[in-house]
Amino acid sequence: MSYENRKWVVMTLEAINAGDITEEQVVIDEETEEETTEQVVVGNTFIDAAIESSKQTLRLSVDGTKTILKWDGETPAVFEDMDTFTHAEILAELAGADWTSQENTP
């Protein structure tokens, strides 16, 4: 597979979470039949612009604080001011201690 048109960014999970899109939804309690409203996450600005499908499918750094997102083609507006990586650059980044556990390395 060719990755010539693919780009990556490294982001903190905190930044990803700040991109959550919420909407108010009515929730009905099954026992009391009471209606309440609550904010429900219905999307994410960053994930919606990337190939990844949800927060649950993100690759996390060893300490769980960072992740990577990728896309093909033109850089989406939400990533324009971020440092992007080529395929070779992201492979080098992922080989580092932040992404690869050194625990069992001889």
PDB file of C-alpha atoms in Angstrom:
ATOM      1  CA  MET A   1       0.000   0.000   0.000  1.00  0.00           C
ATOM      2  CA  SER A   2       1.266   3.471  -0.832  1.00  0.00           C
ATOM      3  CA  TYR A   3       1.139   6.142   1.839  1.00  0.00           C
ATOM      4  CA  GLU A   4       2.265   9.050  -0.353  1.00  0.00           C
ATOM      5  CA  ASN A   5      -0.949  11.032   0.237  1.00  0.00           C
ATOM      6  CA  ARG A   6      -1.420  10.053   3.884  1.00  0.00           C
ATOM      7  CA  LYS A   7      -0.497  12.369   6.770  1.00  0.00           C
ATOM      8  CA  TRP A   8      -0.518  11.924  10.549  1.00  0.00           C
ATOM      9  CA  VAL A   9      -0.691  14.178  13.610  1.00  0.00           C
ATOM     10  CA  VAL A  10       0.115  13.427  17.240  1.00  0.00           C
ATOM     11  CA  MET A  11      -2.405  14.855  19.691  1.00  0.00           C
ATOM     12  CA  THR A  12      -3.082  14.619  23.396  1.00  0.00           C
ATOM     13  CA  LEU A  13      -6.247  12.870  24.489  1.00  0.00           C
ATOM     14  CA  GLU A  14      -7.135  16.072  26.300  1.00  0.00           C
ATOM     15  CA  ALA A  15      -7.106  17.929  22.962  1.00  0.00           C
ATOM     16  CA  ILE A  16      -9.136  15.160  21.313  1.00  0.00           C
ATOM     17  CA  ASN A  17     -11.733  15.357  24.100  1.00  0.00           C
ATOM     18  CA  ALA A  18     -11.961  19.136  23.648  1.00  0.00           C
ATOM     19  CA  GLY A  19     -13.202  18.416  20.118  1.00  0.00           C
ATOM     20  CA  ASP A  20     -16.280  16.531  21.305  1.00  0.00           C
ATOM     21  CA  ILE A  21     -19.541  17.602  19.686  1.00  0.00           C
ATOM     22  CA  THR A  22     -22.514  17.306  22.028  1.00  0.00           C
ATOM     23  CA  GLU A  23     -26.226  17.745  21.743  1.00  0.00           C
ATOM     24  CA  GLU A  24     -29.008  17.783  24.251  1.00  0.00           C
ATOM     25  CA  GLN A  25     -31.141  14.660  24.200  1.00  0.00           C
ATOM     26  CA  VAL A  26     -34.274  13.676  26.098  1.00  0.00           C
ATOM     27  CA  VAL A  27     -33.841  10.579  28.248  1.00  0.00           C
ATOM     28  CA  ILE A  28     -36.801   8.710  29.730  1.00  0.00           C
ATOM     29  CA  ASP A  29     -36.250   6.730  32.932  1.00  0.00           C
ATOM     30  CA  GLU A  30     -37.735   3.282  32.323  1.00  0.00           C
ATOM     31  CA  GLU A  31     -38.909   2.832  35.914  1.00  0.00           C
ATOM     32  CA  THR A  32     -40.318   6.281  36.703  1.00  0.00           C
ATOM     33  CA  GLU A  33     -41.033   7.361  33.116  1.00  0.00           C
ATOM     34  CA  GLU A  34     -39.532  10.741  34.051  1.00  0.00           C
ATOM     35  CA  GLU A  35     -38.083  12.770  31.230  1.00  0.00           C
ATOM     36  CA  THR A  36     -34.728  14.481  31.684  1.00  0.00           C
ATOM     37  CA  THR A  37     -32.326  16.076  29.269  1.00  0.00           C
ATOM     38  CA  GLU A  38     -28.617  15.425  29.125  1.00  0.00           C
ATOM     39  CA  GLN A  39     -25.679  16.308  26.907  1.00  0.00           C
ATOM     40  CA  VAL A  40     -24.636  13.356  24.742  1.00  0.00           C
ATOM     41  CA  VAL A  41     -21.454  13.173  22.652  1.00  0.00           C
ATOM     42  CA  VAL A  42     -22.524  12.714  19.024  1.00  0.00           C
ATOM     43  CA  GLY A  43     -19.189  13.245  17.290  1.00  0.00           C
ATOM     44  CA  ASN A  44     -15.700  14.677  17.498  1.00  0.00           C
ATOM     45  CA  THR A  45     -14.251  17.446  15.347  1.00  0.00           C
ATOM     46  CA  PHE A  46     -10.884  15.698  14.989  1.00  0.00           C
ATOM     47  CA  ILE A  47     -12.008  12.099  14.609  1.00  0.00           C
ATOM     48  CA  ASP A  48     -14.704  13.082  12.109  1.00  0.00           C
ATOM     49  CA  ALA A  49     -11.958  14.615   9.903  1.00  0.00           C
ATOM     50  CA  ALA A  50      -9.674  11.567  10.169  1.00  0.00           C
ATOM     51  CA  ILE A  51      -9.701   7.933   9.078  1.00  0.00           C
ATOM     52  CA  GLU A  52     -10.163   6.681  12.651  1.00  0.00           C
ATOM     53  CA  SER A  53     -13.735   5.833  13.533  1.00  0.00           C
ATOM     54  CA  SER A  54     -13.973   6.479  17.297  1.00  0.00           C
ATOM     55  CA  LYS A  55     -12.015   7.191  20.462  1.00  0.00           C
ATOM     56  CA  GLN A  56     -12.195   3.478  21.266  1.00  0.00           C
ATOM     57  CA  THR A  57     -10.112   2.600  18.176  1.00  0.00           C
ATOM     58  CA  LEU A  58      -7.291   5.099  18.742  1.00  0.00           C
ATOM     59  CA  ARG A  59      -3.710   3.947  19.227  1.00  0.00           C
ATOM     60  CA  LEU A  60      -2.463   5.360  22.529  1.00  0.00           C
ATOM     61  CA  SER A  61       1.016   6.217  23.717  1.00  0.00           C
ATOM     62  CA  VAL A  62       2.573   4.009  26.413  1.00  0.00           C
ATOM     63  CA  ASP A  63       1.433   6.430  29.141  1.00  0.00           C
ATOM     64  CA  GLY A  64      -2.049   6.750  27.590  1.00  0.00           C
ATOM     65  CA  THR A  65      -1.912  10.538  27.147  1.00  0.00           C
ATOM     66  CA  LYS A  66      -1.318  10.844  23.384  1.00  0.00           C
ATOM     67  CA  THR A  67      -2.742   9.403  20.200  1.00  0.00           C
ATOM     68  CA  ILE A  68      -2.269   9.679  16.441  1.00  0.00           C
ATOM     69  CA  LEU A  69      -4.817  10.569  13.786  1.00  0.00           C
ATOM     70  CA  LYS A  70      -4.404  10.132  10.046  1.00  0.00           C
ATOM     71  CA  TRP A  71      -6.061  11.185   6.799  1.00  0.00           C
ATOM     72  CA  ASP A  72      -5.499  10.908   3.064  1.00  0.00           C
ATOM     73  CA  GLY A  73      -5.229  13.830   0.649  1.00  0.00           C
ATOM     74  CA  GLU A  74      -5.618  17.482   1.525  1.00  0.00           C
ATOM     75  CA  THR A  75      -5.109  18.453   5.152  1.00  0.00           C
ATOM     76  CA  PRO A  76      -8.472  18.993   6.877  1.00  0.00           C
ATOM     77  CA  ALA A  77      -8.893  22.477   8.333  1.00  0.00           C
ATOM     78  CA  VAL A  78      -8.842  21.190  11.942  1.00  0.00           C
ATOM     79  CA  PHE A  79      -5.277  19.907  11.437  1.00  0.00           C
ATOM     80  CA  GLU A  80      -3.868  22.840   9.429  1.00  0.00           C
ATOM     81  CA  ASP A  81      -1.914  24.474  12.273  1.00  0.00           C
ATOM     82  CA  MET A  82      -0.531  21.189  13.635  1.00  0.00           C
ATOM     83  CA  ASP A  83       2.774  19.475  12.899  1.00  0.00           C
ATOM     84  CA  THR A  84       2.120  16.703  10.391  1.00  0.00           C
ATOM     85  CA  PHE A  85       4.135  13.566   9.796  1.00  0.00           C
ATOM     86  CA  THR A  86       4.865  11.598   6.632  1.00  0.00           C
ATOM     87  CA  HIS A  87       4.793   7.791   6.701  1.00  0.00           C
ATOM     88  CA  ALA A  88       8.535   7.540   7.371  1.00  0.00           C
ATOM     89  CA  GLU A  89       8.348  10.231  10.059  1.00  0.00           C
ATOM     90  CA  ILE A  90       5.434   8.634  11.916  1.00  0.00           C
ATOM     91  CA  LEU A  91       7.161   5.235  11.862  1.00  0.00           C
ATOM     92  CA  ALA A  92      10.228   6.824  13.478  1.00  0.00           C
ATOM     93  CA  GLU A  93       7.991   8.584  16.037  1.00  0.00           C
ATOM     94  CA  LEU A  94       6.144   5.355  16.886  1.00  0.00           C
ATOM     95  CA  ALA A  95       9.441   3.494  17.386  1.00  0.00           C
ATOM     96  CA  GLY A  96      10.331   5.877  20.228  1.00  0.00           C
ATOM     97  CA  ALA A  97       9.898   5.269  23.948  1.00  0.00           C
ATOM     98  CA  ASP A  98       6.624   7.255  24.068  1.00  0.00           C
ATOM     99  CA  TRP A  99       4.931   4.702  21.818  1.00  0.00           C
ATOM    100  CA  THR A 100       6.830   1.448  22.241  1.00  0.00           C
ATOM    101  CA  SER A 101       7.268  -0.133  25.647  1.00  0.00           C
ATOM    102  CA  GLN A 102      10.919  -0.687  26.500  1.00  0.00           C
ATOM    103  CA  GLU A 103       9.935  -3.033  29.350  1.00  0.00           C
ATOM    104  CA  ASN A 104      10.933  -6.326  27.684  1.00  0.00           C
ATOM    105  CA  THR A 105      13.757  -4.979  25.542  1.00  0.00           C
ATOM    106  CA  PRO A 106      17.000  -6.937  26.131  1.00  0.00           C
TER     107      PRO A 106
END
